[in-house]
Coordinates of C-alpha atoms and ligand atoms in Angstrom, one line a residue:
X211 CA 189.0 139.6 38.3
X212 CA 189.3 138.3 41.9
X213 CA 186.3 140.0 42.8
X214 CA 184.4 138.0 39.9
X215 CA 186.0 134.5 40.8
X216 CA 185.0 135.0 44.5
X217 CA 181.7 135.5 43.3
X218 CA 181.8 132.0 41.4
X219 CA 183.2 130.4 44.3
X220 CA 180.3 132.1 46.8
X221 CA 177.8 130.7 44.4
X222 CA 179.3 127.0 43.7
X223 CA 179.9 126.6 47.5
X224 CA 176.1 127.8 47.6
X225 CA 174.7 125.4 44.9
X226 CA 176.8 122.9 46.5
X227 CA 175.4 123.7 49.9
X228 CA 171.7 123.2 48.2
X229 CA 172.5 120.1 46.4
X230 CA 173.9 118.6 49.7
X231 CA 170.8 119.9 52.1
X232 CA 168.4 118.1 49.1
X233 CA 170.9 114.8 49.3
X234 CA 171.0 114.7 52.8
X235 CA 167.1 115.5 52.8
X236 CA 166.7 112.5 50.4
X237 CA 168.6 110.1 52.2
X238 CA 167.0 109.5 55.3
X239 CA 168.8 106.5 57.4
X240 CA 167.2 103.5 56.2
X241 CA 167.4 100.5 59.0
X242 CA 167.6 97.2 56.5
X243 CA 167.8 94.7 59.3
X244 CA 166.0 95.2 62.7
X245 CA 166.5 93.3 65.7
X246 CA 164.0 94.7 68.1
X247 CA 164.5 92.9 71.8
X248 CA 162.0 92.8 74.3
X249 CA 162.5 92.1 77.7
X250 CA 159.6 91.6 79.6
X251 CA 159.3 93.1 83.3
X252 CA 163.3 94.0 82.8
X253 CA 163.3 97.3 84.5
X254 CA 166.2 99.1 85.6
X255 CA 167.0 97.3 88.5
X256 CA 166.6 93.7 87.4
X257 CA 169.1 95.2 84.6
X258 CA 171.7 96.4 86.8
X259 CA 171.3 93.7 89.2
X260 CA 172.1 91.1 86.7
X261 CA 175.3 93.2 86.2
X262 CA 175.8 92.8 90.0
X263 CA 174.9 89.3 89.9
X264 CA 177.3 88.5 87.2
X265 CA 180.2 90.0 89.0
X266 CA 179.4 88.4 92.5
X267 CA 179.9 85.1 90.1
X268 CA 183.4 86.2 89.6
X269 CA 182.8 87.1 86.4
X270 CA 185.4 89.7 84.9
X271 CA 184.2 93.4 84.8
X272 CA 183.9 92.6 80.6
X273 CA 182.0 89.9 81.1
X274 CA 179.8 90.9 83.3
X275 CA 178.5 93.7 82.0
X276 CA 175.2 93.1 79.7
X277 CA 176.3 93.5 75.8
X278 CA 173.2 96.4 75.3
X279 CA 174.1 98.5 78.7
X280 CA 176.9 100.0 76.2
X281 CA 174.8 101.2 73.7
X282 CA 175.6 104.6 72.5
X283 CA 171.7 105.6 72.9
X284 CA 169.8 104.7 75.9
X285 CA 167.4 106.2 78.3
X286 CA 163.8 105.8 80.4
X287 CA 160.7 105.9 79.3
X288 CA 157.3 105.6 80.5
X289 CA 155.2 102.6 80.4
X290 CA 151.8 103.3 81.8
X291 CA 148.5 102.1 79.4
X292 CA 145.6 104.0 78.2
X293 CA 143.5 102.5 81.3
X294 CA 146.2 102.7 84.6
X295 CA 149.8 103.4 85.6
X296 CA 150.6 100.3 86.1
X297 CA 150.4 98.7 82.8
X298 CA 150.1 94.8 81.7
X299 CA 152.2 93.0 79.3
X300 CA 149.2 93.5 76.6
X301 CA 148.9 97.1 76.8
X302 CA 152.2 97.7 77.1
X303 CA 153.3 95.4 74.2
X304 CA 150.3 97.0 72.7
X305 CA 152.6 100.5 73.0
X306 CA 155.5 99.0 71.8
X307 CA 154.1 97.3 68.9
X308 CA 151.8 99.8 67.4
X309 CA 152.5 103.3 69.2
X310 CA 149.7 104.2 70.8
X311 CA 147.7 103.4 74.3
X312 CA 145.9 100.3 75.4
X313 CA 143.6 98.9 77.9
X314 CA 145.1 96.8 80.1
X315 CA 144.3 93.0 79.2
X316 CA 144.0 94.3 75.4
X317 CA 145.9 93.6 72.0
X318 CA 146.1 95.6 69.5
X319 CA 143.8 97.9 70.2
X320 CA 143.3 101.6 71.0
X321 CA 141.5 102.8 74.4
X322 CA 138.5 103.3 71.9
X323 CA 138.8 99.4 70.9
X324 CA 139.5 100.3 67.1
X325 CA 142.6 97.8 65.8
X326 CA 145.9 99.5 64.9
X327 CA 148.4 98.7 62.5
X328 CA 152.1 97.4 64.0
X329 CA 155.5 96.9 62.8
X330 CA 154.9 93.7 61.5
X331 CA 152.4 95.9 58.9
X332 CA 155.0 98.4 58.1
X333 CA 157.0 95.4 57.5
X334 CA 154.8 93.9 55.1
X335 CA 154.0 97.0 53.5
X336 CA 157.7 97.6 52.7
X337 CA 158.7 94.8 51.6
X338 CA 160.4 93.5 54.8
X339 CA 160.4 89.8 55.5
X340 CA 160.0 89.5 59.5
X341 CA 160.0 86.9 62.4
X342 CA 158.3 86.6 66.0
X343 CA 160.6 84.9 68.1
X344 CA 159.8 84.4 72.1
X345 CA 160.5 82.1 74.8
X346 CA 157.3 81.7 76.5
X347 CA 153.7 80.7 74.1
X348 CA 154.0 82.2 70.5
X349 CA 150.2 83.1 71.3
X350 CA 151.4 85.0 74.6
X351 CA 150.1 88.6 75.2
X352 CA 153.7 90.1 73.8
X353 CA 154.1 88.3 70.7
X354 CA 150.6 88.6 69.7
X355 CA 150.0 92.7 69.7
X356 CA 152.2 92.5 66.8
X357 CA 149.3 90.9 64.7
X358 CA 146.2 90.2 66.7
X359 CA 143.4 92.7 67.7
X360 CA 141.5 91.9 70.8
X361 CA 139.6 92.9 73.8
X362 CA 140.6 89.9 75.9
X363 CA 144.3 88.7 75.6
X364 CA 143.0 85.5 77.0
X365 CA 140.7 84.3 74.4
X366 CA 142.9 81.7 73.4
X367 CA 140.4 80.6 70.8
X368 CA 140.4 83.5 68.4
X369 CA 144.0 85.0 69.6
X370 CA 144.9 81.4 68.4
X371 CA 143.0 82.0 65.2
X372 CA 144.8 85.1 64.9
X373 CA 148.3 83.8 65.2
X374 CA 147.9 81.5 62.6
X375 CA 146.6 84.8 60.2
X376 CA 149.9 86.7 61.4
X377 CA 151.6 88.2 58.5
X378 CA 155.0 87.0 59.5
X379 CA 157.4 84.5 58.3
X380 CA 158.8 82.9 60.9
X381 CA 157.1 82.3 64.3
X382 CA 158.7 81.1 67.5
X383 CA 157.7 80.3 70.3
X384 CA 157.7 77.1 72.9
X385 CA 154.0 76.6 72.6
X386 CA 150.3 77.4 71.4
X387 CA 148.2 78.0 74.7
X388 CA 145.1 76.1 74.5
X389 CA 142.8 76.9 77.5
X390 CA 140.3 73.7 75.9
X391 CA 142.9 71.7 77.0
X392 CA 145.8 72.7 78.9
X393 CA 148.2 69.9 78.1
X394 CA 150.2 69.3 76.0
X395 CA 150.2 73.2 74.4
X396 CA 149.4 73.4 71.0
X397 CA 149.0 69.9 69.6
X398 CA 145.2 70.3 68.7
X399 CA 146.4 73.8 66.4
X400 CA 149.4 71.7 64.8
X401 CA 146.7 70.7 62.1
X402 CA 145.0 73.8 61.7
X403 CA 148.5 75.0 60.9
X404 CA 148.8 73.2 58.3
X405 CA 146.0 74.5 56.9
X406 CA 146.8 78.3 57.6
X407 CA 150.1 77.8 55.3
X408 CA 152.4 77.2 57.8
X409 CA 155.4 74.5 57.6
X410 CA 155.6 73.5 61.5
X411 CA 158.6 73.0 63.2
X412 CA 159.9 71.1 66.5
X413 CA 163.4 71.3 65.7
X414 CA 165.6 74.6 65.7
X415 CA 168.5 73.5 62.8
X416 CA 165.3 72.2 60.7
X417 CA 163.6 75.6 60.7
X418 CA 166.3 77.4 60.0
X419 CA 166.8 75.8 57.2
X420 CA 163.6 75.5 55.5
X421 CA 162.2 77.1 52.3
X422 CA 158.9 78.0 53.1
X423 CA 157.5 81.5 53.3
X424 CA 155.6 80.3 56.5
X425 CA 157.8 78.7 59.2
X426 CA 156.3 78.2 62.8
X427 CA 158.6 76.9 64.9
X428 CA 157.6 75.3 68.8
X429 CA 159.1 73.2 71.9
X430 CA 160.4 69.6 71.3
X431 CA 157.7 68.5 73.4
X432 CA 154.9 70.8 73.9
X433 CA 154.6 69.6 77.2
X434 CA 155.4 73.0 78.4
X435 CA 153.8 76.5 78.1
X436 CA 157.2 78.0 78.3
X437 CA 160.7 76.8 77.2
X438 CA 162.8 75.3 80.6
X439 CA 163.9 78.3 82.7
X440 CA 167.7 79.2 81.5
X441 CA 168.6 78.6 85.5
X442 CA 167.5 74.7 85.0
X443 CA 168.7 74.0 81.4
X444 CA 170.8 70.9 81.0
X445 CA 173.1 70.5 77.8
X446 CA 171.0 70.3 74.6
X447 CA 168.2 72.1 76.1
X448 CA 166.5 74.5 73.7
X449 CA 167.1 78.0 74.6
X450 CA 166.0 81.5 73.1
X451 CA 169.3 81.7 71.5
X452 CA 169.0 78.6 69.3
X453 CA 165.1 80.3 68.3
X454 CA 167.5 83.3 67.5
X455 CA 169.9 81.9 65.6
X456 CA 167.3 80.0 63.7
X457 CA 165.3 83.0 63.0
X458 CA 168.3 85.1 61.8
X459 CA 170.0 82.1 60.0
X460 CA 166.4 81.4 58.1
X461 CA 166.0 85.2 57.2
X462 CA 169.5 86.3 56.3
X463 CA 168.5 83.0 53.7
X464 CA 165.7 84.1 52.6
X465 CA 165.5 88.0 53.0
X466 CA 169.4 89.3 52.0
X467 CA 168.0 92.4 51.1
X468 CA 165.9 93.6 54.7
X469 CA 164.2 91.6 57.4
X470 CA 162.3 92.8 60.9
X471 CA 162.7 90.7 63.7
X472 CA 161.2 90.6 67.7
X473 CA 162.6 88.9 69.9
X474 CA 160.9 88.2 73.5
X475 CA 162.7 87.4 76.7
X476 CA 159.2 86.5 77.9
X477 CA 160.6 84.6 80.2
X478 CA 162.3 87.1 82.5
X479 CA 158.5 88.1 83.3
X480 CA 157.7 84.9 84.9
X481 CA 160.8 84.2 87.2
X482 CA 159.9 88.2 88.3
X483 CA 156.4 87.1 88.8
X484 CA 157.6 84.5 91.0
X485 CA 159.8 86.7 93.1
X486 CA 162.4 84.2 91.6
X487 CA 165.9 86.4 91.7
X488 CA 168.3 84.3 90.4
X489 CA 166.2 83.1 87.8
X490 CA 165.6 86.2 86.6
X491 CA 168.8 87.3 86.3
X492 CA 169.8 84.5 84.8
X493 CA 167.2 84.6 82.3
X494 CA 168.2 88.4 81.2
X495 CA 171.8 86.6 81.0
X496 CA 170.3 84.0 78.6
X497 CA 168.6 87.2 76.4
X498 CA 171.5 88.8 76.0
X499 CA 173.0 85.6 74.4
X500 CA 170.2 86.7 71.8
X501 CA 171.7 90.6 71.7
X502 CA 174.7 89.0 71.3
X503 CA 173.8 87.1 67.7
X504 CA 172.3 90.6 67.1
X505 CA 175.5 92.3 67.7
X506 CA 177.6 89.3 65.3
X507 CA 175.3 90.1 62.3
X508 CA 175.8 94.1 62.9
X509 CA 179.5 94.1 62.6
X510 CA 178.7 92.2 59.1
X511 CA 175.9 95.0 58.0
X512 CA 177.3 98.1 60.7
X513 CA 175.7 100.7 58.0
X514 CA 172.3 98.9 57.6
X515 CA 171.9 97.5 60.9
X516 CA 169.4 98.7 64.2
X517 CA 169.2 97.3 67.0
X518 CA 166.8 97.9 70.0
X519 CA 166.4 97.0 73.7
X520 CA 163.5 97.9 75.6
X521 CA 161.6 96.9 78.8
X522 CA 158.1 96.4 78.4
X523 CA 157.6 97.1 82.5
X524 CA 158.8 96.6 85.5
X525 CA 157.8 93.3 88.0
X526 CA 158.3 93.1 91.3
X527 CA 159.3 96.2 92.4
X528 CA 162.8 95.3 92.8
X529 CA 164.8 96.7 95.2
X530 CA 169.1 96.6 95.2
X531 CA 168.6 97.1 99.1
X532 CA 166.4 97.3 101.8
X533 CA 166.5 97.1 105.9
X534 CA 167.3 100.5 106.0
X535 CA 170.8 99.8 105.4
X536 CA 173.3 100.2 102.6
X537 CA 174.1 97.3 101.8
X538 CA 173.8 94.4 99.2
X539 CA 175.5 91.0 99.4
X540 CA 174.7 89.2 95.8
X541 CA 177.0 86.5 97.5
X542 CA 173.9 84.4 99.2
X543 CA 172.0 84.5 95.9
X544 CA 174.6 83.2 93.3
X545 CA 174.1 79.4 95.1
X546 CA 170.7 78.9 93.8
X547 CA 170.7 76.4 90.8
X548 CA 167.1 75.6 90.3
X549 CA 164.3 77.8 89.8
X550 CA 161.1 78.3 92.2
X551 CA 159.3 75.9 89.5
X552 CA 161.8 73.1 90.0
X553 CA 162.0 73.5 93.4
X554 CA 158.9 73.3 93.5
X555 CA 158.6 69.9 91.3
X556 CA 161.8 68.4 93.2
X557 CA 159.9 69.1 96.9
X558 CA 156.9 67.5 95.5
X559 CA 158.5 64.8 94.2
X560 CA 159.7 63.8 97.5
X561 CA 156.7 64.6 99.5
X562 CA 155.5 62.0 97.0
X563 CA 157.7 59.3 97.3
X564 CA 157.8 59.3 100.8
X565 CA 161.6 60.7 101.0
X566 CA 160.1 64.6 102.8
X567 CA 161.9 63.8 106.1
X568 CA 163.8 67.0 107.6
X569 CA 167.0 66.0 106.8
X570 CA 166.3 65.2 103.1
X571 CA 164.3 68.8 102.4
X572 CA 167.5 70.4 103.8
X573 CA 169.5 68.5 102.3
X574 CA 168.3 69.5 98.8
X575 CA 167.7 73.3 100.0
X576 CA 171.4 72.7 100.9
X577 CA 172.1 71.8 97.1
X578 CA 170.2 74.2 95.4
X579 CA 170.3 77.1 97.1
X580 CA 173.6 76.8 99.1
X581 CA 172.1 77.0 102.5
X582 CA 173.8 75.6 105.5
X583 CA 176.7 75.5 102.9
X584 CA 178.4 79.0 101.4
X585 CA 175.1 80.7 102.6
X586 CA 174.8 80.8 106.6
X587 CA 171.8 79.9 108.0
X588 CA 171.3 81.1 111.5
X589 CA 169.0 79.1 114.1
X590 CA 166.5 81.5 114.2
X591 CA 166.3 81.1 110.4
X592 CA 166.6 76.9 110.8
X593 CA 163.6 77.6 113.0
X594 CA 161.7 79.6 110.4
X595 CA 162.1 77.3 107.8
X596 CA 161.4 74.1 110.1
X597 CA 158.0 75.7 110.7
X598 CA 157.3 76.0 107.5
X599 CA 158.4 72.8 106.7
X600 CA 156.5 71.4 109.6
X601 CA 153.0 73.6 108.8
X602 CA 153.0 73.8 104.7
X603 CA 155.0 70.5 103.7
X604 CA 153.8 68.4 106.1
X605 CA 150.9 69.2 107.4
X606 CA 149.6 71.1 104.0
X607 CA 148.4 74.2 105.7
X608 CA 149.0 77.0 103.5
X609 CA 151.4 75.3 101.5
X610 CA 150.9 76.9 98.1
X611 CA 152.2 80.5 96.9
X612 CA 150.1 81.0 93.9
X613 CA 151.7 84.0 91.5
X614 CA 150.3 84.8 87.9
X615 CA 152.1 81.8 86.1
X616 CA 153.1 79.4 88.8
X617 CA 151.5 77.4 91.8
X618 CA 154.8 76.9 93.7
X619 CA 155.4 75.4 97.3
X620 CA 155.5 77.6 100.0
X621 CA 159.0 76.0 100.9
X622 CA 160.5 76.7 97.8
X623 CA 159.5 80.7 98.6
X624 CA 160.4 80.8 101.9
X625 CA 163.8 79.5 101.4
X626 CA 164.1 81.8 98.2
X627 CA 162.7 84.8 100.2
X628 CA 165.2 83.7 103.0
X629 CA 168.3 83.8 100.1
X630 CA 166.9 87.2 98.8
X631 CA 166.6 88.8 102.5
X632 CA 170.3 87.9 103.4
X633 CA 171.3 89.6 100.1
X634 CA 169.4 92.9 101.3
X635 CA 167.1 92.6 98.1
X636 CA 163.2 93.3 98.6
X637 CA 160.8 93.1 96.6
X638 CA 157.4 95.6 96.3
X639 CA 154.6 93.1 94.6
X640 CA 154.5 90.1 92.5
X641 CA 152.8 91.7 89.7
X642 CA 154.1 94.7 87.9
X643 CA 154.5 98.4 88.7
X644 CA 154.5 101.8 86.9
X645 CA 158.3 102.3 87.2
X646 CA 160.1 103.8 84.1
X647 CA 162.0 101.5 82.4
X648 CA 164.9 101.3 79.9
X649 CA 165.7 101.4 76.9
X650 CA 169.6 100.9 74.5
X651 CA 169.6 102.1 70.7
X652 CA 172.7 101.1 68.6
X653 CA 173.2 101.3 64.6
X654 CA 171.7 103.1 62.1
X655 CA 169.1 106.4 63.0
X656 CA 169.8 105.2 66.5
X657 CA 170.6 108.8 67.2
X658 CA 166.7 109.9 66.7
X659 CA 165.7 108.1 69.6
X660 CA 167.7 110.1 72.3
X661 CA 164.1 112.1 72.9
X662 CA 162.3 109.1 73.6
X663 CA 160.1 109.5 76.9
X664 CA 157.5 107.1 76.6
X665 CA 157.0 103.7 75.1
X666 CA 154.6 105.0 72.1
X667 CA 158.0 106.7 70.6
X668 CA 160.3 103.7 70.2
X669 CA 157.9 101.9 67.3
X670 CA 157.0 105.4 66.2
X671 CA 160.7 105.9 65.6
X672 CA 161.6 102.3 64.0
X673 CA 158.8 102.8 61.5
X674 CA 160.3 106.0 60.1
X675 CA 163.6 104.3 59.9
X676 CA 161.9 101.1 58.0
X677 CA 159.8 103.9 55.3
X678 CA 156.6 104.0 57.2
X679 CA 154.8 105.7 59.9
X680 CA 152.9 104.7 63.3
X681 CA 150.0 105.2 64.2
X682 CA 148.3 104.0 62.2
X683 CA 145.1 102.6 62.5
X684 CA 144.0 99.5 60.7
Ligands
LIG826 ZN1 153.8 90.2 83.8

């Protein structure tokens, strides 16, 4: 008799074993809402630094960690493009967008030039709703390899053309990039908008709020390429959180059931480009502010919830020393309250007006930087930067640093250069390098991304989790 019920037992536990293999097998992690963040030239470094940065401000050890560095998954990856180590923000969004190798200076496109589908697809295709949120031009190279396919990311005519086709719901970003004419950004496609479908927006609160299927949301006043740097933003200036919070507000509206969303900190790229510090740091601050909404809706959905982190590459190759010692004093960089670009504009403007006298320029260096105040200036450095003055701001020799976004005033640099030398930070190039670079998985199926190596794996892995599969091509 015993002998008989064990033999039940063995074979229930069995069938039960099968039943729950088949269940399990069946039920593969479904993400229902993805935030996927990307921070452009955010490598390791400028992540830790801010976190150093932070700190230095007298921020508690809570509060100045980043909200992603906890993440239960996180890791490097590599970010190199189908045509060079050292990858571009096409190519490499290119990677992160679709899952497989660019040309540099490419979108959407494989090294043979044959278009690839992206997340935004798999979206599409399974029912997701989705929005494209970034801080710099919603026509930029990052947002656009999630729906455009081209072999020149700066043919602003058809990428333009291109963005208004994109199969998403709600676009953000601070402008259209018009290379026809440069200023203001993106009043000549407002029209044509129209036309494409789309309800367009100047106002956060408003697009949040709307009922259309087709919101695209830009800056207040298009006078800008980018939204203000987060280091110059007065009260009531729009930042990437209030695109965020629109984004998410407008989708959790109109998409209960599962939405896709990318979010850019575009603008971390063009502060590194810049050699900017500060501003870069401060800028990955003002991301995070965007993690953090991300975070708020998870603890509301924790089961149904993913959200990513990567780095698309690294600028600048940063360095959290230098000088051959061991050292780092983040104390002469927390000062600086403008970045390069107003610096810039405020030294022109007084060059202009007749007010560039000596005492003035220091003055204002004083002010937004801290120097000859909390940050010591020595007279050898006085000297240095009187030169300068003397040669570039007053006799216009050599007075402009030109970087990939900016024409800024040699001044500005050198007195920026001089802050980041007395913290021991130095910097490699002001364009981007082949360094590994992060990434931080938290939520549901964040657990198959621990083997991630290489910037093809992370869409690879967040299509499986939405139902579909990359690579794909078109
Ligand atoms: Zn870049």
């Amino acid at each position: 008799m015993m002998k008989k019920l064990l033999v039940v037992i063995t074979g229930l536990s069995a069938m039960i074993a099968v039943s729950f293999a088949i269940t399990r097998c069946e039920s593969q992690p479904e993400a229902k809402y993805v935030f996927y963040f990307i921070g452009d030239g955010m490598g390791v470094n400028q992540v830790r630094g801010t976190e150093i940065y932070n700190t230095t401000m007298g921020l508690s050890p809570e509060e100045a960690k980043l909200s992603f560095t906890d993440f239960p998954v996180q890791g490097i990856m590599c970010s190199y493009s189908g045509t060079s180590y050292v990858t571009d923000s096409a190519a490499a969004g290119t990677a992160l967008a679709t899952g497989i190798k660019a040309r540099n200076d490419q979108v959407g496109l494989n090294v043979e030039e044959k278009p690839h589908a992206s997340l935004l697809d798999i979206a599409a295709e399974q029912g997701y709703k989705s929005a494209i949120v970034s801080n710099v031009a919603a026509n930029h190279a990052t947002p656009t390899v999630f729906f455009a396919h081209q072999t020149n990311r700066k043919d602003y005519e058809d990428i333009t053309r291109q963005t208004l086709e994109a199969n998403t719901n709600f676009l953000a970003g601070a402008s259209l990039i018009d290379e026809k004419d440069n200023a203001p950004f993106g009043e000549r496609w407002i029209e044509n908008a129209k036309e494409y479908g789309w309800s367009v927006f100047r106002n956060s609160s408003e697009a949040a709020a709307s009922d259309s299927d087709k919101v695209l949301l830009l800056g207040d006043t298009l006078a800008r390429e980018t939204l203000r740097y987060a280091i110059d933003c007065h009260e009531g200036d729009i930042k990437l959180k209030d695109y965020t919070s629109a984004a998410i507000e407008y989708l959790e509206r109109k998409a209960p059931e599962k939405f896709f969303m990318m979010i850019e900190g575009g603008h971390i790229d063009y502060a590194l480009h810049n050699n900017d510090l500060a501003s870069s740091f401060v800028e990955i601050n003002d991301m995070d502010e965007s993690v953090k909404l991300a975070l708020e809706f998870y603890k509301r959905h924790p089961k149904e919830t993913l959200i990513v982190v990567v780095a698309d590459h690294e600028t600048g190759g940063l360095n959290l020393g230098g000088y051959n010692s061991y050292e780092l004093h983040m104390e002469n960089i927390i000062h600086q309250r403008s970045s390069i670009e107003s610096l810039t504009s405020q030294l022109r403007h007084l060059r202009a007006t007749g007010q560039g006298s000596w005492e003035r320029v220091k003055a204002l260096l004083q002010e937004q930087l801290g120097l000859w105040g909390p940050v010591e200036v020595t007279p050898e450095e006085e000297k240095m930067l009187r030169t300068t003055y003397q040669r570039s701001f007053i006799e216009g020799r050599d007075n402009r640093v030109i970087s990939l976004y900016a024409d800024n005033e040699r001044l500005a640099y050198d007195a920026i250069m001089l802050i980041t030398k007395k913290a021991y930070i130095t910097w490699g190039t002001m364009t981007h390098t082949g360094a590994p670079v992060p990434y931080y998985v938290m939520g549901v199926g964040a657990e198959s991304f621990a083997d991630v190596r290489d910037n093809t794996h992370i869409p690879q892995r967040i299509a499986k989790l939405m139902g579909g599969s990359l690579p794909r091509t078109e």
